Structure formats: structure tokens, C-alpha cells
XYZ file of C-alpha atoms in Angstrom:
762
model
C 26.155 126.935 67.149
C 25.751 130.177 69.048
C 28.893 132.318 68.511
C 29.109 133.324 72.148
C 28.906 129.723 73.264
C 31.591 128.761 70.733
C 33.975 131.389 72.102
C 33.442 130.190 75.653
C 34.176 126.624 74.630
C 37.309 127.696 72.748
C 38.676 129.592 75.745
C 37.957 126.633 78.029
C 39.868 124.348 75.708
C 42.921 126.655 75.893
C 42.886 126.589 79.681
C 42.435 122.810 79.861
C 45.304 122.193 77.415
C 47.693 124.421 79.379
C 47.842 122.153 82.431
C 48.613 118.856 80.708
C 52.234 117.755 79.905
C 53.981 119.709 77.168
C 57.129 118.835 75.256
C 60.478 120.309 76.412
C 64.131 120.186 75.409
C 65.358 116.768 74.246
C 61.782 115.448 74.333
C 61.711 115.693 78.119
C 58.316 116.276 79.699
C 57.489 119.310 81.785
C 54.526 119.183 84.149
C 52.793 121.592 86.386
C 54.568 122.420 89.671
C 53.944 120.159 92.633
C 53.747 121.160 96.241
C 56.948 122.486 97.789
C 58.888 119.928 99.814
C 58.982 120.259 103.531
C 62.116 121.856 104.940
C 63.877 121.864 108.256
C 63.635 118.101 108.785
C 66.078 115.252 108.455
C 64.518 114.385 105.110
C 64.412 117.933 103.730
C 65.248 118.174 100.029
C 67.334 121.226 99.050
C 65.968 122.733 95.850
C 67.057 125.235 93.218
C 65.113 127.025 90.487
C 65.940 127.251 86.780
C 64.463 129.700 84.289
C 66.385 128.636 81.177
C 66.403 124.858 81.533
C 70.197 124.652 81.753
C 71.424 126.754 84.676
C 69.923 127.232 88.135
C 69.644 130.394 90.160
C 72.378 128.944 92.403
C 74.817 128.688 89.504
C 74.618 124.945 88.812
C 74.471 123.722 85.227
C 72.640 120.512 84.523
C 71.142 118.160 81.992
C 67.990 116.122 82.305
C 66.781 112.683 81.355
C 63.177 111.826 82.067
C 62.436 113.202 85.500
C 66.092 113.142 86.669
C 68.790 115.804 86.492
C 72.593 115.535 86.550
C 74.730 118.406 87.856
C 77.293 119.057 85.089
C 79.082 122.131 86.365
C 79.107 125.189 88.562
C 79.605 128.896 87.798
C 78.395 130.361 91.057
C 80.379 132.196 93.735
C 79.296 130.426 96.926
C 82.006 129.116 99.260
C 79.852 126.625 101.138
C 77.798 124.520 98.737
C 74.693 122.480 99.443
C 74.001 120.370 96.361
C 70.271 120.571 95.505
C 68.251 117.392 95.311
C 65.527 119.098 93.236
C 65.639 121.511 90.325
C 62.362 123.274 89.567
C 62.059 124.541 86.006
C 59.521 127.269 85.195
C 58.454 128.378 81.727
C 55.756 130.678 80.387
C 53.793 128.971 77.593
C 52.087 131.340 75.143
C 48.827 130.136 73.435
C 46.922 131.314 70.335
C 43.331 130.815 69.151
C 44.719 129.750 65.797
C 46.276 126.762 67.544
C 44.748 126.819 71.004
C 45.545 123.294 72.018
C 48.804 122.539 70.219
C 51.708 121.543 72.395
C 55.249 122.174 71.293
C 56.344 119.510 68.862
C 52.778 118.118 68.476
C 51.031 118.023 65.096
C 47.575 119.656 64.978
C 44.643 117.347 64.692
C 42.832 117.344 61.356
C 39.633 115.732 62.640
C 36.402 117.611 62.159
C 34.519 119.258 64.976
C 32.051 116.968 66.659
C 29.138 119.395 66.571
C 29.747 121.914 63.766
C 30.563 121.237 60.176
C 33.266 123.518 58.791
C 32.479 125.468 55.658
C 34.736 125.885 52.649
C 34.779 129.616 53.192
C 38.269 130.917 54.014
C 38.719 132.826 57.230
C 38.125 136.504 57.005
C 41.224 138.624 56.532
C 39.651 141.671 58.072
C 40.732 142.698 61.529
C 38.364 141.216 64.089
C 36.323 143.341 66.387
C 37.892 144.153 69.741
C 34.817 142.831 71.463
C 33.817 139.856 69.403
C 35.638 137.100 67.570
C 35.239 136.688 63.845
C 31.965 135.080 62.811
C 33.731 132.979 60.215
C 33.762 129.330 61.126
C 37.069 127.455 61.376
C 38.499 126.088 58.153
C 39.474 122.503 57.552
C 43.139 123.415 58.129
C 42.527 125.057 61.479
C 42.141 122.688 64.465
C 39.130 123.174 66.612
C 38.731 122.557 70.304
C 36.812 119.436 69.574
C 39.765 117.941 67.699
C 42.251 118.200 70.578
C 40.178 118.041 73.742
C 36.976 116.337 74.771
C 33.835 118.446 74.380
C 32.959 120.221 77.578
C 29.827 119.159 79.336
C 26.952 121.622 79.682
C 27.924 122.211 83.320
C 31.535 122.879 82.281
C 30.334 125.304 79.631
C 28.266 127.129 82.212
C 31.240 127.378 84.579
C 33.287 128.931 81.796
C 30.648 131.417 80.740
C 32.600 134.302 82.205
C 35.807 133.588 80.227
C 36.479 136.185 77.551
C 36.943 135.131 73.930
C 40.471 134.920 72.618
C 41.535 136.770 69.508
C 41.733 134.423 66.523
C 44.830 135.942 64.860
C 47.081 136.925 67.815
C 48.196 135.154 71.043
C 46.704 136.395 74.268
C 49.918 136.747 76.336
C 48.092 138.365 79.208
C 46.443 135.068 80.064
C 49.369 132.717 79.053
C 50.004 130.101 81.806
C 53.372 129.252 83.474
C 54.222 125.547 83.494
C 56.484 124.034 86.169
C 58.368 120.718 86.441
C 60.499 119.184 89.174
C 63.646 117.223 88.337
C 65.182 114.927 90.941
C 68.953 115.515 91.105
C 70.508 112.048 91.321
C 74.065 112.501 90.060
C 77.094 114.756 89.879
C 78.717 114.411 86.481
C 82.350 113.610 85.697
C 84.589 116.634 86.406
C 81.570 118.755 87.335
C 83.516 120.796 89.924
C 87.008 120.022 88.635
C 89.455 122.778 89.619
C 86.942 124.973 91.478
C 89.346 126.744 93.826
C 86.993 128.846 95.959
C 84.777 126.072 97.346
C 85.456 125.284 101.014
C 82.656 122.886 101.908
C 80.285 120.612 100.018
C 77.182 119.044 101.516
C 75.178 116.417 99.650
C 71.733 115.347 100.829
C 69.717 112.223 100.232
C 67.862 109.426 101.898
C 64.195 108.752 102.564
C 61.716 111.636 102.709
C 58.698 112.020 104.991
C 56.558 110.107 102.478
C 58.883 107.111 102.521
C 60.342 107.829 99.067
C 64.072 107.837 98.312
C 65.736 111.005 97.051
C 69.144 112.593 96.648
C 72.622 112.121 95.205
C 73.225 108.545 94.155
C 76.329 108.885 92.007
C 79.431 111.087 92.104
C 81.337 110.961 88.825
C 85.016 110.549 88.013
C 87.122 113.558 89.077
C 83.950 115.307 90.166
C 85.842 117.481 92.678
C 89.366 116.903 91.379
C 91.888 119.600 92.409
C 89.417 121.631 94.477
C 92.400 122.896 96.428
C 90.427 124.914 99.002
C 87.880 122.196 99.790
C 88.101 121.495 103.535
C 84.855 119.766 104.496
C 82.847 117.113 102.676
C 79.501 115.545 103.590
C 78.306 112.545 101.571
C 74.616 111.643 101.459
C 73.039 108.459 102.770
C 71.768 107.803 99.243
C 75.192 107.790 97.566
C 76.155 104.329 96.298
C 78.727 105.183 93.628
C 81.810 107.405 93.807
C 83.961 107.574 90.676
C 87.717 107.358 90.426
C 89.716 110.371 91.624
C 86.489 112.029 92.752
C 88.269 114.012 95.515
C 91.848 113.597 94.374
C 94.269 116.492 94.967
C 91.904 118.219 97.409
C 94.940 119.089 99.511
C 93.033 121.139 102.122
C 90.552 118.344 102.905
C 90.456 117.780 106.674
C 86.920 116.530 107.327
C 84.809 113.833 105.665
C 81.461 112.622 106.952
C 78.878 110.189 105.627
C 75.215 110.454 106.568
C 73.756 107.673 108.681
C 72.182 104.851 106.721
C 74.573 104.853 103.773
C 74.861 101.175 102.705
C 78.270 101.400 101.025
C 80.437 104.194 102.438
C 81.645 104.995 105.917
C 84.313 107.093 107.626
C 86.801 105.268 109.873
C 89.365 107.318 111.805
C 88.812 110.250 109.465
C 89.243 108.505 106.104
C 86.566 107.410 103.631
C 86.115 103.696 102.935
C 83.776 101.747 100.687
C 82.386 98.357 101.662
C 81.365 95.489 99.438
C 80.302 91.966 100.257
C 82.342 88.981 99.247
C 82.404 85.273 99.895
C 82.177 84.671 103.615
C 82.830 88.244 104.687
C 82.825 91.693 103.177
C 85.872 93.773 102.382
C 86.845 97.443 102.441
C 88.638 99.776 100.051
C 90.262 103.000 101.216
C 88.708 105.609 98.933
C 90.005 108.925 100.294
C 92.559 109.912 102.917
C 92.392 113.310 104.632
C 95.056 115.019 102.550
C 95.470 117.920 105.005
C 96.156 115.571 107.938
C 99.194 116.501 110.033
C 99.985 112.838 110.732
C 103.304 111.616 109.306
C 102.517 107.917 109.596
C 99.422 106.127 108.359
C 98.538 102.693 109.686
C 95.278 101.074 108.757
C 92.688 101.096 111.577
C 92.592 97.947 113.684
C 88.874 97.702 112.918
C 89.534 96.708 109.292
C 93.065 95.279 109.188
C 91.545 91.862 108.479
C 89.156 93.075 105.755
C 90.943 95.925 103.938
C 91.714 94.637 100.433
C 92.303 97.717 98.313
C 93.683 101.258 98.144
C 91.455 103.279 95.813
C 92.532 105.412 92.873
C 94.089 108.675 94.046
C 93.361 107.857 97.703
C 96.522 109.576 99.041
C 97.305 111.771 96.020
C 98.990 114.978 97.185
C 99.006 114.192 100.929
C 100.805 117.118 102.528
C 102.610 115.487 105.486
C 102.533 111.726 104.947
C 105.953 110.048 105.318
C 105.306 106.390 106.164
C 102.560 103.930 105.186
C 102.116 100.397 106.527
C 99.619 98.246 104.642
C 98.068 95.144 106.248
C 98.631 91.721 104.653
C 95.060 91.600 103.320
C 95.617 94.396 100.766
C 95.626 92.993 97.222
C 95.513 96.108 95.034
C 96.823 99.667 94.983
C 94.841 101.871 92.607
C 95.974 104.243 89.899
C 97.621 107.386 91.283
C 97.074 106.190 94.852
C 100.216 107.889 96.241
C 100.920 110.301 93.425
C 102.597 113.567 94.436
C 103.065 112.455 98.068
C 106.242 114.495 98.152
C 107.304 113.618 101.718
C 106.624 109.879 101.456
C 109.825 107.959 102.269
C 108.663 104.483 103.286
C 105.935 102.097 102.123
C 105.672 98.587 103.565
C 104.048 96.474 100.878
C 102.051 93.424 102.052
C 103.005 89.953 100.873
C 99.559 89.426 99.339
C 99.751 92.448 97.014
C 99.129 91.514 93.366
C 98.613 94.808 91.534
C 99.917 98.395 91.606
C 98.096 100.847 89.349
C 99.571 103.236 86.806
C 101.123 106.410 88.282
C 100.640 104.972 91.771
C 103.837 106.620 93.106
C 104.445 109.187 90.412
C 106.186 112.263 91.813
C 106.922 110.711 95.236
C 110.256 112.526 95.243
C 111.390 111.400 98.731
C 110.857 107.661 98.214
C 114.321 106.073 98.246
C 113.811 102.304 98.383
C 111.118 99.816 97.410
C 110.790 96.057 97.753
C 107.828 94.653 95.871
C 106.170 91.430 97.087
C 106.423 88.184 95.088
C 103.023 88.216 93.361
C 103.326 91.560 91.567
C 103.698 90.724 87.871
C 103.962 94.138 86.197
C 105.239 97.661 86.751
C 102.517 99.706 85.091
C 102.886 102.890 83.094
C 104.484 105.769 85.051
C 104.202 103.864 88.354
C 107.438 105.361 89.721
C 107.907 108.214 87.282
C 109.698 111.191 88.813
C 110.718 109.408 92.039
C 113.915 111.422 92.127
C 115.347 109.848 95.326
C 114.613 106.235 94.359
C 117.921 104.365 94.421
C 117.228 100.781 95.484
C 114.578 98.702 93.710
C 113.989 95.052 94.622
C 111.768 93.386 92.052
C 109.931 90.029 92.362
C 110.914 87.032 90.220
C 107.385 86.800 88.769
C 107.628 90.235 87.169
C 106.947 90.015 83.433
C 106.703 93.619 82.248
C 108.163 97.051 82.962
C 105.823 99.352 81.067
C 106.240 102.767 79.481
C 107.755 105.573 81.596
C 107.735 103.238 84.631
C 110.962 104.691 86.101
C 111.402 107.799 83.969
C 113.193 110.572 85.855
C 114.430 108.403 88.757
C 117.589 110.483 88.960
C 119.229 108.657 91.886
C 119.078 105.133 90.457
C 122.582 103.893 89.662
C 122.078 100.265 88.697
C 119.148 97.979 88.002
C 118.743 94.230 87.542
C 115.770 93.293 85.385
C 114.139 90.101 86.748
C 114.528 86.995 84.597
C 110.853 86.760 83.721
C 110.539 90.253 82.204
C 109.806 90.085 78.478
C 108.841 93.728 77.885
C 110.510 97.049 78.687
C 108.245 99.885 77.536
C 108.891 103.224 75.844
C 111.121 105.539 77.906
C 110.883 103.171 80.862
C 114.254 104.396 82.205
C 114.540 107.701 80.358
C 116.189 110.618 82.207
C 117.588 108.289 84.908
C 120.659 110.500 84.962
C 122.724 108.409 87.402
C 121.936 105.039 85.834
C 125.255 103.474 84.841
C 124.444 99.779 84.592
C 121.351 97.690 83.838
C 121.330 93.897 83.529
C 118.791 92.632 80.988
C 117.971 88.905 80.664
C 117.759 86.976 77.422
C 113.972 86.605 77.870
C 113.477 90.325 77.312
C 112.379 90.376 73.680
C 110.853 93.853 73.455
C 112.497 97.156 74.401
C 110.550 100.330 73.606
C 111.579 103.563 71.947
C 113.818 105.797 74.028
C 113.892 103.300 76.899
C 117.231 104.744 78.098
C 117.031 108.238 76.627
C 118.995 110.802 78.606
C 121.276 108.236 80.292
C 124.842 106.974 79.849
C 123.905 103.449 80.852
C 125.799 100.294 79.932
C 123.634 97.295 79.062
C 124.734 94.048 80.676
C 123.337 91.430 78.321
C 123.970 88.118 76.634
C 125.669 88.122 73.256
C 123.076 87.958 70.514
C 120.167 88.846 72.807
C 117.518 91.409 71.942
C 119.133 93.782 74.438
C 122.495 93.493 72.639
C 120.814 94.241 69.321
C 118.970 97.197 70.860
C 122.231 98.571 72.272
C 123.947 98.333 68.884
C 121.064 100.084 67.130
C 120.940 102.886 69.701
C 124.630 103.502 70.310
C 124.674 102.151 73.869
C 127.601 100.493 75.630
C 127.438 96.742 76.259
C 129.120 94.301 78.627
C 128.786 90.567 78.160
C 126.774 88.399 80.533
C 126.515 84.649 80.949
C 123.510 82.581 81.962
C 123.698 80.541 85.146
C 120.886 77.986 85.423
C 119.902 76.158 88.606
C 118.157 72.780 88.263
C 116.511 70.445 90.767
C 118.147 67.229 89.527
C 121.132 65.831 87.686
C 119.034 65.237 84.554
C 118.588 69.015 84.156
C 114.919 68.345 83.514
C 113.425 70.823 85.999
C 114.696 74.411 85.999
C 114.408 76.204 89.340
C 115.658 79.574 88.080
C 118.240 81.187 85.855
C 120.014 84.506 85.866
C 122.292 86.507 83.629
C 125.553 87.324 85.381
C 128.074 89.908 84.268
C 131.371 88.322 83.289
C 133.598 87.727 86.328
C 130.843 88.189 88.899
C 129.025 85.700 91.143
C 125.559 84.274 90.641
C 123.064 84.336 93.504
C 121.517 80.878 94.012
C 117.756 80.595 94.540
C 116.233 79.545 97.835
C 115.295 75.858 97.922
C 112.919 74.297 100.439
C 114.667 72.209 103.067
C 114.287 68.445 103.461
C 114.279 67.072 106.965
C 117.398 64.993 107.649
C 119.264 66.271 104.562
C 121.517 69.143 103.604
C 121.430 70.637 100.104
C 124.419 71.767 98.060
C 124.925 72.687 94.420
C 126.762 70.367 92.087
C 129.205 73.000 90.855
C 130.622 76.491 91.341
C 128.820 79.640 90.229
C 131.333 82.288 91.246
C 133.586 84.381 88.978
C 131.386 83.338 86.060
C 133.096 83.286 82.656
C 130.768 81.021 80.702
C 127.217 79.700 80.680
C 126.820 77.341 83.660
C 124.326 74.690 84.726
C 124.226 73.305 88.273
C 121.803 71.043 90.110
C 120.858 70.231 93.690
C 122.641 67.487 95.654
C 121.075 66.199 98.886
C 123.405 64.759 101.551
C 122.155 62.646 104.451
C 122.606 64.286 107.865
C 123.162 62.740 111.299
C 122.703 64.405 114.700
C 125.615 64.452 117.110
C 124.566 65.693 120.559
C 127.188 67.175 122.902
C 126.291 67.254 126.622
C 128.040 68.881 129.630
C 126.119 67.633 132.652
C 128.151 69.601 135.151
C 127.542 72.982 133.501
C 124.083 72.134 132.173
C 124.994 72.705 128.516
C 123.729 70.874 125.416
C 124.483 71.441 121.735
C 123.451 69.381 118.721
C 125.305 69.581 115.417
C 124.288 68.020 112.118
C 127.002 66.176 110.280
C 126.988 64.908 106.697
C 127.449 61.138 106.390
C 131.111 60.045 106.668
C 132.268 63.518 107.731
C 133.693 64.398 111.172
C 131.750 66.356 113.795
C 133.120 69.642 115.093
C 132.564 69.822 118.886
C 131.634 73.034 120.715
C 134.424 75.151 122.292
C 133.349 75.055 125.936
C 135.664 76.258 128.739
C 135.849 76.097 132.563
C 138.528 77.726 134.756
C 141.124 75.258 136.008
C 139.906 72.372 133.851
C 140.643 70.879 130.450
C 137.820 69.555 128.248
C 137.775 66.203 126.449
C 135.031 63.877 125.193
C 133.974 60.368 126.090
C 133.848 59.177 122.430
C 136.259 59.187 119.488
C 135.382 62.049 117.114
C 137.968 61.176 114.461
C 135.725 58.571 112.830
C 133.285 59.454 110.021
C 129.682 59.737 111.212
C 127.217 57.057 110.139
C 124.558 57.341 112.859
C 122.995 59.618 115.481
C 124.776 59.555 118.858
C 125.513 61.523 122.081
C 128.896 62.675 123.409
C 129.565 63.709 127.053
C 132.074 66.281 128.286
C 134.982 65.111 130.479
C 136.599 67.751 132.752
C 140.100 67.219 134.149
C 141.528 69.385 136.970
C 144.656 71.131 135.702
C 146.285 71.038 139.155
C 145.438 67.643 140.552
C 144.745 65.781 137.327
C 141.516 64.593 138.921
C 138.620 63.859 136.561
C 135.468 65.607 137.628
C 132.803 63.155 138.609
C 130.139 63.152 135.843
C 127.532 63.199 138.585
C 129.099 66.203 140.339
C 126.868 69.193 140.879
C 127.881 72.709 139.925
C 127.780 75.393 142.657
C 124.805 77.727 142.704
C 125.152 81.089 140.999
C 126.654 83.985 142.906
C 124.024 85.750 144.995
C 121.860 82.645 145.439
C 120.377 82.341 148.957
C 120.990 79.048 150.790
C 119.891 77.588 154.140
C 121.635 75.089 156.336
C 120.218 74.232 159.754
C 119.189 77.451 161.482
C 121.689 79.519 159.533
C 121.080 81.478 156.341
C 123.737 82.119 153.682
C 124.343 83.743 150.313
C 126.738 82.450 147.630
C 129.724 84.767 147.183
C 131.634 82.639 144.669
C 130.460 79.878 142.299
C 133.975 78.884 141.314
C 134.005 75.135 140.917
C 137.365 74.864 142.694
C 136.469 77.062 145.652
C 132.795 77.927 146.098
C 132.120 80.257 149.064
C 129.220 81.716 151.041
C 128.652 84.318 153.726
C 126.510 83.993 156.846
C 123.537 86.389 156.576
C 121.383 85.581 159.626
C 119.388 83.136 161.729
C 116.133 81.511 160.701
C 114.974 81.395 164.333
C 116.149 84.423 166.275
C 115.259 82.944 169.684
C 118.224 80.530 169.794
C 120.974 81.232 172.335
C 123.944 80.061 170.276
C 125.126 81.263 166.877
C 127.572 78.776 165.383
C 129.243 79.889 162.118
C 130.765 76.711 160.612
C 133.909 76.476 158.492
C 131.911 75.038 155.562
C 128.462 73.833 154.540
C 127.331 71.265 151.981
C 124.155 72.006 150.013
C 122.889 69.754 147.184
C 126.196 67.995 146.873
C 128.339 71.138 146.749
C 130.664 72.076 149.605
C 130.920 75.827 150.234
C 133.450 77.493 152.543
C 131.918 80.041 154.947
C 134.307 82.988 154.604
C 132.273 85.962 155.778
C 129.671 87.223 158.248
C 127.433 89.762 156.543
C 126.861 93.281 157.871
C 123.953 93.376 160.346
C 123.668 89.573 160.266
C 122.387 89.285 163.874
C 121.877 92.923 164.788
C 119.724 93.590 167.907
C 119.252 89.898 168.668
C 118.379 89.806 172.403
C 118.663 86.007 172.775
C 122.178 85.101 171.670
C 124.562 84.421 174.558
C 127.278 82.540 172.655
C 128.975 83.055 169.256
C 131.349 80.596 167.568
C 133.243 81.744 164.471
C 135.045 78.838 162.789
C 138.291 78.696 160.839
C 137.444 79.878 157.270
C 135.865 83.249 158.199
C 138.029 86.169 157.057
C 135.638 89.077 157.532
C 132.952 90.164 159.979
C 130.770 92.941 158.589
C 129.779 96.176 160.310
C 126.917 96.023 162.834
C 126.994 92.228 162.547
C 126.181 91.713 166.273
C 125.312 95.270 167.251
C 122.897 95.417 170.229
C 123.206 91.714 171.152
C 123.021 92.694 174.825
C 123.196 89.109 176.217
C 126.183 88.061 174.096
C 128.990 87.350 176.610
C 130.842 84.348 175.132
C 132.646 85.112 171.831
C 134.866 82.364 170.394
C 136.965 83.407 167.396
C 138.447 80.075 166.139
C 139.472 81.498 162.768
C 143.075 82.611 162.457
C 142.323 84.373 159.138
C 140.112 87.286 160.210
C 141.473 90.372 158.484
C 138.653 92.785 159.113
C 135.948 93.402 161.723
C 133.589 96.157 160.615
C 132.603 99.236 162.632
C 130.176 98.661 165.526
C 130.194 94.937 164.804
C 130.156 94.191 168.571
C 128.922 97.470 170.009
C 126.459 97.181 172.915
C 127.088 93.493 173.577
C 127.075 92.320 177.243
C 129.586 94.286 179.372
C 130.694 90.929 180.799
C 131.628 89.580 177.395
C 134.780 87.422 177.194
C 136.576 86.909 173.874
C 138.340 83.580 173.354
C 140.958 83.132 170.631
C 144.332 81.593 169.953
C 147.253 83.084 171.795
C 148.908 84.175 168.552
C 145.855 86.257 167.615
C 144.949 87.798 170.992
C 146.777 91.069 170.548
C 145.607 91.599 166.941
C 141.983 90.684 167.564
C 141.869 92.792 170.763
C 142.698 95.884 168.755
C 140.140 95.002 166.108
C 137.399 94.290 168.707
C 138.059 97.604 170.418
C 137.472 99.427 167.126
C 134.375 97.282 166.613
C 132.674 98.660 169.762
C 134.019 96.737 172.807
C 135.746 99.402 174.903
C 137.878 97.018 176.997
C 137.943 93.604 175.350
C 138.466 90.781 177.900
C 140.702 88.402 175.929
C 141.266 84.754 176.960
C 143.120 81.886 175.344
C 141.267 79.092 173.557
């Protein structure tokens, strides 16, 4: 073959080979660069460039798998980070005529050239001409272009005619190509940014690009941004579907979280980050991250999700700066590991009844927490759950608790005494170590395992049953012991069904369990369980109950008491002024049925029995009406109810007659007073009659009654007539009264507005 043509073909083969995939680190494939992504749109893909295959120009370190990259760390200096969704790697690939088509890691082909037979002559060792390649043909050990690439067509050879020949013994670096590959960044690795203190904001992109393809951050690893103490603002991509545990834990400056529209799993509700997952019937939420820099002291779950919030995520509140009180809705089932760790101002947590699990270290270091009451379905105190809760003094544990694990209450310096629930079988290593104030702990016989150093650093006395594992542990570890006895509560006299049991310190009282009520019966225990000095068994006894109903018709009172069969009812202690109470049935006979008893009231003065059908006076201040007159009750005393006249229903009448008494709904009231302003400015009244029981006429009572000229005061008991009570009545007014009262009433009427009272005898 013509030497010039051979050189052209060889050079063409080098160029063709340079643009196909070549092997890269860890057998990953690097391809030629694609077009740059569009920018400035909602689907823009932030990119970064790498020249060494491990670190980007922006300072991110990464590893690759296939066409995907994972951010593994950061050594840059930027404060506001935008996580790239693409990393473009560029590398210069040198080629040599001695191996023009060999890719890194690829064995050379040993096939013969298709058109030229190689000779057995070895290649010349002389330096080739600077203008022409060696005329020696390739040896059998040197691959030819035909062995690694298809033979160029005549037209291809013609198009390459201008390409210069490559030296056979030395690479031509001047014409070496640069290969480029794009990696899609899909994940942030575990602890990638852990402890980065200078970062203030992080923005992650992802979603669907302009070509309809998905891109961006899908996964954020465990502790990815743990303890980024200066991180204030966080933006999570629409593409993110997995956030690892403690991903943003201890980011104490965090005051803003947002999630891009379209994210199928995460959303922000009232500032905090929640994840959503579907379940049977309806989906449920988990609180993933609280705004740790929030100034709020109280956190209550948003109304939007109080029916669907089922979990508190790992580290969700860890290190909250100001949080003092947390109220969890009844739907919450789990509290994750470290959820409230280092919440140093947290004093109160209201646990929901449905809670079943509290993670390890959940309240570790909550130094202000002083009291906890765990709901009934929590079965274990996990490792370090309340470690370092220095103010924790009162702990109410559920009966179903079976384990108190290692370091659970270590360093709870304020705890003075503790009662281990009956079901606990395990107390872990150093569970109560360094509880400096702990003086007494009651351990049941069911506790068969107590870990190393469980009470290290304390002067505690173990209250335990003789021969129990706790007693043995105390003896082996030089701890003080006080004897306890077991009190067992059964549901029947056969002692076949145990309700509960408890170990009670000698001389103290047992606390009986709650037992569901039975309608129509009262439960009692068969024996005593106070001042315990031996093991005791008691069982439930159910006594039949009867209802005795006490009724006071007159006062409108009813009270029902339940009485055990053959016992005597205790009546209510009702009282009424001037009367003595008795009952219409004998209460000294043992009860054997349901029955009703009525009150009997006897007047202390007259001895008269109050009619059972008598009606009680209306309450003081009640308005009444009788005829055309209006009244108000001034006394509801059963012996002497009274009212005062307050006005006329129809003002156009000519006579105002104030009677001595009125009867309304069976009750007789004395009329003892005329209210102030009762008939003021009435222009129709010409005659007024005041009957015998009136003792007071209020001020302005008949002021301005200009036609009033006949005033008949039949009461001999009037002690006061208020100012201006009769001012501006008719100047011809005549006042009629008894002779014995004329002088007194004349003086009173003069002060009440009649300048010269005209007094006449009744």
C-alpha cells in the first residue's frame, strides 16, 4: 500500500478512536461532552466542573457510579451553597502511533491488517524522518488501524488526506483530544457536610427539565448536614424522596425551610419539615425537622395534621434553642432517636395515650425536664433516653414496661426515689449511675437481670424481696437493702386470675389496681393491704347495690344514693330556715330494693307540716305581675315572702291601688315597698291607695303626677318616704290617713315635695 495513504489512514483511525467511550476510574465510562444545559429557567440544572475526577472547581468531593455522582464532602469557602445537579469531568487523552487506538485498560488487538500482510522484519530502530514516517511495516505485535477500527471508505480517506502523519515512536501531544463526561448528581452522602460551620444557606435543585427528563438530588444521607451551626436557610428539591436520620440535626441557627413545588413526599407546614407516606385508608405524617432557631416557647402540632401525625423523626427537635413545652396529638405512635436531645429549656412534654415507642437518647440532656408520665403502651426505656436530665425528679412509668436499658437515667441528679414497674425484667448497665440524690429504689421480684454499675455513684437503698435477684445484686455490690413483701390482687376467690401484684416496703401500704365497674354492683377487696408485713393475696368482692332516691318537692332538690344490700341509707343533710327535716319512710331498715323517700318539713314555730304540694317563693329579684301592677320579689323566705311595687302595666289608668299582699302561683307575697320612680310623670293617675303592709315609698315614686289629688295612706307602718316622692302632684291634693298618723305623715309628705300637705282623717 502507498506509504502516504497508509499514514493518512493511521491518523484518521487515531481521531476516530478518540471520540468513542474510554475507560475511567473504577471502570466508569467517560464520554464526549454534551451540550450545556439551559440556565435561568425553572428546570435549570446547576453544574460544576472537575479536572481530577474527585473534586470540583466549587470545592465538592464526589464519587461516581455509572453516570451518577454522589457528593461526599465539601472543602470550599462559599457561605451560600447551591448543590450542583451535574458534574462535568474533563480529561486530556494522549495518543501514540505505536498504539493509536488503544483505550485505557483495553488490550490491543492481535488481528492482522485487512489489506496489508505484515512482514517478519522488526521495526527500524533508527530515528524516523521529521517529514515522513518509517517505511517499515507494522510488526505482528503492533496493532494496526485495521485491527481496532473499521477500514475507512475511499471517501473518508480522501477527506483525511490533509491530516499529517503521526510519529511512530512518540505521542503527538499537540493533537491529543480532550474527552468530557457529565455525571448526574443524585445524592448527598452520609455526613457529607457534617460540622461545616461557615455555611449559611443550602439550595438543592431537581425536578423535570425542559426535555421532560427528571434530574436533581434524590437522596440526602444520614447526618448529611449534622451540626452545621451557622446554617440558617434550607431549600429542598422537588426530586428529593429520601432524607436520612439526623440529616439536619443540631443546626441550631436554622430558621427557614422550604420545599420546591411538586415534591411527592416532603412539605413544610407552619415552618417545620414533614414527610408524608400513604397507609391504609389515609396517609400519615412524620415531623422530620423543627426550626431550631424559632423563638416560640410552645410547640403544638398544626391543626392541619393533628389527625394524621403519627411520628416524631430522629433528631427533629435536637438542640432547639427556646422550646419549653410540647403537646403531641393522640395520633402520635413513635418518638425517634434523639428527637428532643439537648433541648435545654424543655420543661413539659404531654405524651399521647397512643404512644408505643420512644427512641434512644430521645430526651438526653434535657436538663430542665422535671416530670414525666409515660402512656400505658410504652414497653421499654431505651438506651440513654433520659440520660443527663438533671432536673428530672418525678417519673411515672406504665405497668407494661418490661425493660430499663443501659444509661437510661444516668446523671438524673434530682431523682430521689424510683419504683420499678412490676413487669420490668431487665435493668441495663449504669441505668441509674450518677443519680446523686437517689436514696431509694423499689425493684420487683420479676427483675432477673441488673447490669454492671447500674447504681454507680449513688448511695441508694434497694427495696427488694428476700432472695430476689435484686437482693443478690445488692449483696454482691455492697448496697443497702430493705425488705419488701408482695401484695397480689386477684379477680376471684379461687386466686386463679391475677390482676396485678406489687412489691411493698415493709410497713407501707399497697396501691390497689383500677378495676372496671359493674353496673348495679360495688367492688371491694377481700382483705387489708395496708401496713404490709407479709406477702398478701386479696381478691375482688362484688356487692349488690340498690338506689334510694331522696326528693324535696318544695325546694326542687333530688339526690340518689347507692346502698349495699342490707345496709342503711345515709340521707342528705338538707336545711331550710325555720323548719325541721324528716322523711316519709323508715330509714332504719336494711335496704333490699330500690325506692323513693320524700322530705317532710315542719314549722319550728307553729308545728305545722308544710303541705307537700306547697310551692316555694320565686327567687329574690324575680319580676312578677298581678292585675295591672308590676312587682319584684324582695324576699324569698318561705315564712315571709315579700315584693315591692315597681309600676303599672297600663299607664292610662286613673287609680293606682297598692294591695297589702298578692298571690302568684300559689305563693302569697306581702307588698312592703313602692319602688323609686314607680309611677313617675304619670299624667293619668288621680287616685292612689297604699294598703297596710307598705313600709317604704321610694324617691320620685309619684313625681310629676300632676292630676294626683286623692292620696290614701292606709298603712300604719310607713317609716320612710323618699325625696321628691310626691313633688309636682296636683296642688289640690288631699292626703287621707288614720288620725294617729296624720302628724307624722304630714311631716314626711312635706319633705317628699308637698309644700302644704292637706291632711284628712280616713
